[in-house]
Structure formats: C-alpha cells, structure tokens
Amino acid sequence: MQKTHLTGLAQAELSEFVASLGEPAYRARQIFQGIHARRLRAFDEMTDLPKEFRASLSDRGVISTLTLESRYLSTDGTRRYLFKTHDHRPVETVFIPEERRDTICFSSQSGCPLQCTFCLTAQLGLLRNLTAGEIVEQIIVALNDAYGVGVKTPRGTNLVGMGAGEPFLNFEELMKAIRIMKEPTGLHIVPNRITVSTAGIVPRIRELASTPDRPHLAISLAAPNDALRDELMPINRKWPIEELMAACKEFEKSLKPNQRFTFEYVMLDGVNDSDEHARQLANLLNRHALHAKVNLIPHNPADPLPYQPSPMKRVEAFRQILEGKGAHAFIRRPRGRDILAACGQLAARGAPVQVEKTASAHRIA
Ligand code: SF4
C-alpha cells in the first residue's frame, strides 16, 4: 500500500485520514500543527501523540519525502538547497536573506517543459510536476534551516514561486499548497506574502483573476515584441504578446486600486536591452494602459547559456527610458549567483568549483 503524504493534506483531508484510523478529530489538529506550526519532520518527534498511534501513522503515512542532497551557501548569505524526491527527481529551493524580510524561492516542478533560452532549468526538460506536499516541504526545510526547527520567523517570510518549473502548468497543486500554508494553525503564510511568476500561461492568468484568495502575480516578459519573444520564450508562439497583454489587463482590473502586478524583464547584453527595446516596452504597456511594475533583472550567466548580462549602465539607461514614458521600473540585484541560485540558474547542479574553494562559500552535504 502506498503511504499518504500528510504534508500535502488540507485540514479536512487530514481529519478523514485520521478517522480512517479510528482516531478522533482532535488528533488531526495535533498532526497538522506538528507538521506545519512546529515544523516537525518525523512522527517520532510528535511526542504529544501516543506511541502506538505514531506507529500506525508511520505504517500508513509519511511527512517528509524530500531528501536534502546538498546545501550551498553564497557569499551574500543566499542558501540553495538541492533535494531529491522519493523517485529521485531533483528539486531546488533558495533562501534569500534580506534587510526587511527574508524570502524563500520555491520550485513548482522538477525541471521545466518550457524552453526559455536564457534559463538553465529549461535544459532539464520536464521531469514531473511537484505535489502540494512537496511544495510545502521545501518551505518547512528552508525555515527550519534558517531559524531552527519550529522557531517563529522573526520578521515573517515572503515566498516566491520563481524556482524551477512553470507554476501555472501545475496550477491545482500550487494553489492547494498555498491554501495549506495560509492556515493560521500551521505555517500561516498568507497569499498576500506570496508571488508566483509565470512565463505567460494565458488561461491560468485569467483564472487567477477570478480567484478570491490568491498570490501576487509576476509575468516573465523578456522581450517587447513577438519576433524576439518567440525566440527567447517559445511559449510566446502559443500565447503571443497581444493575447498575454489582454489577459494581464483582465487581471489588473481584478486588483484593488493600490495593488500592482509585475513584469520581470531579464536583461541580455545586446539582445533585448537597446533604447529601442525600452521604448517598445513602454509603448506596449501604455497602449494597454497597464500600470504594472517592471523589474529589470540583469541576466545570470551560466554555462552553456549563450548570453551575458547587460552592463549596469545599460540597465540604468533602459530604466530611465521606461520611467520617462511613465512606467514604474526597478532594477533587481542578483542574489546567489556564485552558487547557481539566481534566477534562471537552477538546474540541479553542484556549485562551480571555484566557489567551493573559497573560504566564504561552503558546500554542506
Ligand atoms: S524561465 Fe521559468 S518557465 Fe522558462 S524555462 Fe526557466 S523555469 Fe521554465
């Protein structure tokens, strides 16, 4: 009999599971708190449950399925975790310490089926979708590692679904994980603290627009016209820019007046970073009357990707053109590049050799 992964069960499902073992409903609440609030990783650590019950739980269920293979620490404090699933698929998670609030970047798929040419993950192809439980587990392990098992996060945590995979191709499990994580008796990370990034899966952007309790939305754009976007992000051939912008407009209409969604624009030296590209991008946003923020992200280079990051002077000039035409543009500082933890660098690799040799970056198995 296959064991049930309890970390991916909502409270009601956990109650049913517990009832099937002939136990009262309050046991489900204890288990839920044990997994999500106390962030325990084994039934044996749930000492508030009778020993025999813990034994029967172990026979029928499991709470930790991800095995930590490696943990890499960047010179800037960023941590990258490389896990293996029970069926040996790689999963990567990144913890990014920040001044105001720490951020965890999680993966929604092992590998990714989309073929964005500036992204290392694309080279893995899709290995499989992750389950809601596997998504939640990534957060639990990263929190425990950063703060200690069950220790309350000092300033709260932001989550971004920008790790490996296209989250909107695993929509059901993603949304289920988000519902589980928002529970006040568990992790209590509300959707307002979560941002999910898509390469432009139009039907799901529309679906999100009508979802009441939802995360923030980021759209990876990378090009201001179809010819270039077709090349950089082949998903554009299925949902070209005009269709994408129409869905974005629908999403924007569903936001409260003070809310904004975000466009992510990776800056590739000599490819998509000219003054003309900046003008095209601003005109595109203005034509659709979109008030979204634009995050400019200098590309994170990695072998064998054929791109280099735009020089900072170019990124700044690009930003100024956008601002001059009324767009709200920001420059994102790359984090964790030295350990292949930055955007577009997740491909289940070890850190480059030169990093492991420095005194300030450690590989901890
Ligand atoms: S950028 Fe995102 S959607 Fe594109 S290949 Fe990489 S992981 Fe997939």
PDB file of C-alpha atoms in Angstrom, residues 10 113 118 153 218 272 292 319 330 355:
ATOM      1  CA  ALA A  10      -5.629  20.132   3.912  1.00  0.00           C
ATOM      2  CA  PRO A 113       8.890  21.876 -20.040  1.00  0.00           C
ATOM      3  CA  PHE A 118      18.128  32.236 -21.112  1.00  0.00           C
ATOM      4  CA  THR A 153      10.306  33.646  11.816  1.00  0.00           C
ATOM      5  CA  ALA A 218       4.602  38.278 -11.871  1.00  0.00           C
ATOM      6  CA  ASN A 272      16.818  42.814 -25.680  1.00  0.00           C
ATOM      7  CA  ALA A 292       2.302  47.157 -13.694  1.00  0.00           C
ATOM      8  CA  ARG A 319      15.142  52.023 -16.767  1.00  0.00           C
ATOM      9  CA  PHE A 330      13.102  48.918 -10.820  1.00  0.00           C
ATOM     10  CA  VAL A 355      33.148  28.761  -5.353  1.00  0.00           C
TER      11      VAL A 355
END
